[in-house]
Amino acid sequence: MASANIKEVARYAGVSLGTVSNVLNRPEVVASTTRQRVLDAIHKLGYVRNDSARQLRAGRSRTIAIVVLDVSNPFFTDVIQGAEQVVESSGGMLVVCNSGENARREDRHLDMLEEQRVQGLLITPMSDGRHERLDALIAHGIPVVLVDRGSGHPNRCSVAVDDIAGGRLAAEHLVGHGHERIMYVGGPLSIRQVADRRAGATAALAERAPRARLETYETAGLSVAAGRQAADDLAARPEGERPTAVFCANDLLALGVLQGLTVHGIRVPEDVALVGYDDIDFAAAAAIPLSSVRQPRALLGRTAAELLLEEALEGDRHGHRHVVFQPELVVRTSSDHRRGLVAGHPPAR
Amino acid sequence: MASANIKEVARYAGVSLGTVSNVLNRPEVVASTTRQRVLDAIHKLGYVRNDSARQLRAGRSRTIAIVVLDVSNPFFTDVIQGAEQVVESSGGMLVVCNSGENARREDRHLDMLEEQRVQGLLITPMSDGRHERLDALIAHGIPVVLVDRGSGHPNRCSVAVDDIAGGRLAAEHLVGHGHERIMYVGGPLSIRQVADRRAGATAALAERAPRARLETYETAGLSVAAGRQAADDLAARPEGERPTAVFCANDLLALGVLQGLTVHGIRVPEDVALVGYDDIDFAAAAAIPLSSVRQPRALLGRTAAELLLEEALEGDRHGHRHVVFQPELVVRTSSDHRRGLVAGHPPAR
DNA sequence: TGGCTGAGTTGAATCCTTTCACTGCCTGGA
DNA sequence: TCCAGGCAGTGAAAGGATTCAACTCAGCCA
């Protein structure tokens, strides 16, 4: 039942502890006949290395953790997959922790990860206020890379996407199609991303179409249900008072708005054009394929992981970097009825 | 930089090692003044327990792992969240590993989890052929619970949903609405779930509507794209030769079919009724809300985790169980135009 | 033959926590 | 006054892998 340990392997193979360890970690220094004898013993006894002992000695584990706000949000699963690729090919292991937008759970995870002396941490923290907890981790020598929060903090790296540019892209596209009454649906505005995307849209309108108006509809959250609610409210207005275009802070909201409008017989894009944000795979799969501002989700994860590995390698010489990606607009039917279903690139992975 | 250890805490507080350990693990046996002194020292020195040493001593970690086929499939994220609840409230920690439908990655994860002596494992394995690897884990004393694969194996528990019953539900619903030409879209048929769902549908037709016909359209995978392809093929047929209803092996396929049919001007449900499987949240959020066979996804995860904890607790006395849940049909607009948008229960979590 | 080299191997020390048999001390009862 | 018993606290041992200085030995040259 209990696995054999290195000592039993050594005895069985008729060598010392050190030799077994060498076979495991530096096989080239062991004579090939000895090596084979040890490998046979390992196989025979079903020996499995005890990682706890190994880590205890090494002072550090080889696993990297990613803490996300919501595993069930397709945006994050794509970020995870990107990080996975990099960690995997470096021979490490990525574990995923889900804070579920709950500060207590985030804390619990951070505590346990710190006790485990993880090699490093990728995290999209709950809020900017939680940076002290992260500082403590960093002070204990655990590198942290922020994902999707530009921070400019001097003691950690970060990767993010330029949300202001994203807001611009969406707004410019809509005014380019002649829309002058645009509604921004998103909330709460206390979330930096939500605010930044709106700010970008506002700026674009000011520059490109001074006559155009951007109305804000603040939602309680970023879910499909919140989007449906927004659509209901919008449909309740007299026809003349409705915007001709809606820009949503993320795709879940946009899908909700789409569904709500359809119920009320308001056609997308003929009556109301619609643009979402994130370009999750389900955006392209909606019955009216959704135009969306694409974030390089997997690239975000990959880059974050690379920065982390870099820091782990370079140690104190490491210079922290803040990488900001540019978003990209993907136009589909929901904001341009001339687009066929094939419009837009295939979803990024 | 490097954290203080228990010895330094002991010296700082003027007590012995054992006392510090007692404060940490059995605070009630320590006199309150001493306890406070130790806690102060811990705080002062920023002491963080070293989990490796702890595990080494204990011989076992307290983390539980869940290995899923695809983190980006909403079905699995819901299973994860269910498991998370249970593990969390038991004071453990759940880590998520993604095999990405790749046998090598699955192996790597299993190897590392075994080295880490995890307390237990929830897994939806790649295929039935991989059970030997799991047997090895079990032989080494790591309990394994299969998720979503009924197995009847005598040395492990499993949780699953009755796919034959699910197929029946869908088919009975459709024949109940007068459909006699039904198409089953799903594949590859080598996946047991895909085959079982079809078998259930076939059985239901034989009993309830001997005149009805079930045609099978085998897809290469279970993706949105595959569903779209199926819809294209279907639309290419002369109108009289099309089925009047389509039953898909999962919701991603169904969303693809829905999208494809819409493009070709085929109305859902008026021209073709549509039923999916899994009832992922996006099913209810589709522009034509999708009827679907709901699996108790979160319950699946919860139960799996409970069985695992039970086994970890009971040890050898544990009797392995195989829990099979019954699926439930959720009727929405896609198969019944009389349903409003509010039809169907709110999505299960 | 003696000395030297280098490849191969050894085993004690180390990492940190938990456990448990044990010591001291104190109190209450005889 | 003595003893039993309970409470606090102690410290050595154990858990398993890794590291590294030290050692062995065969081979080679002078």
Short mmCIF file of C-alpha atoms in Angstrom, two decimals, chain A residues 1-4 45-56 59 61-63 70-74 77-78 80-81 84-85 87-89 91-100 105 108-109 111-117 138-142 224 228 252 255-256 258-260 262-264 280-282 284-289 316 341 349, chain B residues 1-4 45-56 59 61-63 70-74 77-78 80-81 84-85 87-89 91-100 105 108-109 111-117 138-142 224 228 252 255-256 258-260 262-264 280-282 284-289 316 341 349:
data_model
loop_
_atom_site.label_atom_id
_atom_site.label_comp_id
_atom_site.label_asym_id
_atom_site.label_seq_id
_atom_site.Cartn_x
_atom_site.Cartn_y
_atom_site.Cartn_z
CA MET A 1 0.00 0.00 0.00
CA ALA A 2 2.36 2.68 1.17
CA SER A 3 4.88 3.35 -1.58
CA ALA A 4 8.43 2.23 -1.27
CA LEU A 45 9.00 -1.88 -6.22
CA GLY A 46 6.61 0.53 -7.89
CA TYR A 47 8.52 3.39 -6.38
CA VAL A 48 7.00 6.85 -6.76
CA ARG A 49 8.97 9.90 -5.75
CA ASN A 50 7.68 11.73 -2.73
CA ASP A 51 7.26 15.28 -3.83
CA SER A 52 6.81 16.63 -0.32
CA ALA A 53 10.24 15.48 0.73
CA ARG A 54 11.71 16.78 -2.44
CA GLN A 55 10.12 20.17 -2.02
CA LEU A 56 11.05 20.33 1.61
CA GLY A 59 12.61 24.86 -0.38
CA SER A 61 7.72 23.59 -5.33
CA ARG A 62 7.63 23.45 -9.08
CA THR A 63 3.98 24.18 -9.46
CA ASP A 70 -14.63 32.78 -12.34
CA VAL A 71 -13.76 29.47 -13.92
CA SER A 72 -17.05 29.37 -15.70
CA ASN A 73 -16.38 32.52 -17.66
CA PRO A 74 -15.05 31.49 -21.07
CA THR A 77 -10.77 29.47 -19.39
CA ASP A 78 -8.98 30.70 -22.47
CA ILE A 80 -5.89 29.44 -18.41
CA GLN A 81 -5.26 27.43 -21.52
CA GLU A 84 -1.05 26.03 -19.42
CA GLN A 85 0.81 25.74 -22.69
CA VAL A 87 3.97 26.09 -18.01
CA GLU A 88 3.59 22.66 -19.50
CA SER A 89 6.39 23.08 -21.97
CA GLY A 91 8.04 21.04 -17.41
CA GLY A 92 6.07 22.58 -14.60
CA MET A 93 2.51 22.07 -13.54
CA LEU A 94 -0.28 24.59 -13.51
CA VAL A 95 -3.01 24.38 -10.95
CA VAL A 96 -6.15 26.41 -11.25
CA CYS A 97 -7.82 28.03 -8.28
CA ASN A 98 -11.20 29.65 -8.52
CA SER A 99 -11.90 32.57 -6.27
CA GLY A 100 -15.47 32.82 -7.54
CA ARG A 105 -12.03 32.32 -0.96
CA ARG A 108 -7.90 31.02 1.53
CA HIS A 109 -6.32 30.12 -1.74
CA ASP A 111 -2.85 31.27 2.20
CA MET A 112 -2.61 27.70 1.04
CA LEU A 113 -0.52 28.56 -1.97
CA GLU A 114 1.88 30.43 0.23
CA GLU A 115 2.14 27.50 2.62
CA GLN A 116 2.87 25.31 -0.36
CA ARG A 117 5.68 27.63 -1.41
CA ILE A 138 6.19 38.92 -2.89
CA ALA A 139 8.02 39.80 0.31
CA HIS A 140 8.18 36.09 1.02
CA GLY A 141 9.84 35.52 -2.30
CA ILE A 142 6.91 34.30 -4.37
CA VAL A 224 -26.61 37.28 -19.34
CA ARG A 228 -31.78 40.71 -20.68
CA LEU A 252 -22.39 37.77 -21.65
CA LEU A 255 -25.91 37.86 -25.44
CA GLY A 256 -28.53 38.81 -22.88
CA LEU A 258 -29.62 40.10 -27.98
CA GLN A 259 -31.99 37.61 -26.51
CA GLY A 260 -34.11 40.30 -24.87
CA THR A 262 -35.38 39.37 -30.07
CA VAL A 263 -38.19 38.57 -27.67
CA HIS A 264 -39.56 42.06 -28.05
CA ILE A 280 -15.76 34.53 -26.39
CA ASP A 281 -16.48 31.55 -28.64
CA PHE A 282 -20.16 31.76 -27.90
CA ALA A 284 -19.65 33.78 -32.87
CA ALA A 285 -22.05 30.97 -32.11
CA ALA A 286 -25.01 33.16 -31.23
CA ALA A 287 -27.99 32.96 -33.54
CA ILE A 288 -27.11 36.45 -34.65
CA PRO A 289 -23.34 36.25 -34.60
CA ASP A 316 16.78 39.45 -8.24
CA LEU A 341 -22.09 34.22 -41.09
CA ARG A 349 -7.46 30.40 -29.12
CA MET B 1 13.09 36.82 2.38
CA ALA B 2 12.99 33.19 3.31
CA SER B 3 10.24 32.69 5.84
CA ALA B 4 10.98 32.04 9.45
CA LEU B 45 8.19 37.08 12.28
CA GLY B 46 5.69 36.66 9.47
CA TYR B 47 5.85 32.95 9.94
CA VAL B 48 4.09 30.81 7.33
CA ARG B 49 3.73 27.11 7.83
CA ASN B 50 5.72 24.95 5.48
CA ASP B 51 3.24 22.61 3.94
CA SER B 52 5.87 20.32 2.44
CA ALA B 53 7.28 19.46 5.82
CA ARG B 54 3.83 19.02 7.15
CA GLN B 55 2.81 16.70 4.40
CA LEU B 56 6.02 14.78 4.62
CA GLY B 59 2.38 11.16 4.60
CA SER B 61 -1.55 16.07 1.40
CA ARG B 62 -4.89 17.63 2.04
CA THR B 63 -5.56 18.69 -1.48
CA ASP B 70 -11.85 20.37 -21.12
CA VAL B 71 -11.91 23.35 -18.79
CA SER B 72 -13.53 25.47 -21.43
CA ASN B 73 -16.62 23.30 -21.64
CA PRO B 74 -19.27 24.86 -19.41
CA THR B 77 -16.87 24.14 -15.08
CA ASP B 78 -20.16 23.52 -13.38
CA ILE B 80 -15.91 21.78 -10.84
CA GLN B 81 -17.92 24.33 -8.94
CA GLU B 84 -15.39 22.95 -4.98
CA GLN B 85 -18.25 23.64 -2.58
CA VAL B 87 -14.09 20.29 -0.69
CA GLU B 88 -14.04 23.85 0.52
CA SER B 89 -16.44 23.26 3.35
CA GLY B 91 -11.44 22.56 4.82
CA GLY B 92 -9.54 21.07 1.90
CA MET B 93 -8.39 22.58 -1.30
CA LEU B 94 -9.42 21.63 -4.79
CA VAL B 95 -7.02 21.99 -7.66
CA VAL B 96 -8.16 21.72 -11.22
CA CYS B 97 -6.13 19.94 -13.87
CA ASN B 98 -7.05 20.09 -17.51
CA SER B 99 -6.20 17.13 -19.66
CA GLY B 100 -7.51 18.88 -22.76
CA ARG B 105 -1.25 15.40 -20.62
CA ARG B 108 1.59 13.81 -16.81
CA HIS B 109 -1.01 15.15 -14.46
CA ASP B 111 2.12 11.28 -12.41
CA MET B 112 2.54 14.59 -10.66
CA LEU B 113 -0.55 14.13 -8.56
CA GLU B 114 0.70 10.75 -7.46
CA GLU B 115 4.08 12.21 -6.51
CA GLN B 116 2.27 14.81 -4.51
CA ARG B 117 0.35 12.12 -2.66
CA ILE B 138 -5.65 3.09 -6.23
CA ALA B 139 -3.09 0.40 -5.45
CA HIS B 140 -0.91 3.15 -4.02
CA GLY B 141 -3.69 4.17 -1.73
CA ILE B 142 -5.09 7.18 -3.55
CA VAL B 224 -20.37 24.27 -32.38
CA ARG B 228 -23.12 24.11 -38.08
CA LEU B 252 -22.60 22.97 -28.30
CA LEU B 255 -26.14 25.78 -30.81
CA GLY B 256 -24.26 25.15 -34.04
CA LEU B 258 -29.46 26.43 -34.50
CA GLN B 259 -27.11 28.93 -35.99
CA GLY B 260 -26.79 27.01 -39.25
CA THR B 262 -31.15 30.24 -39.05
CA VAL B 263 -28.68 31.19 -41.75
CA HIS B 264 -30.52 29.02 -44.23
CA ILE B 280 -25.43 24.64 -20.18
CA ASP B 281 -26.24 28.22 -19.29
CA PHE B 282 -25.71 29.34 -22.85
CA ALA B 284 -31.10 29.28 -22.17
CA ALA B 285 -29.28 32.36 -23.43
CA ALA B 286 -29.46 31.49 -27.11
CA ALA B 287 -31.58 33.77 -29.25
CA ILE B 288 -33.98 30.89 -29.60
CA PRO B 289 -33.76 29.43 -26.12
CA ASP B 316 -10.69 0.23 4.15
CA LEU B 341 -38.85 33.03 -22.91
CA ARG B 349 -26.02 25.51 -10.68
#
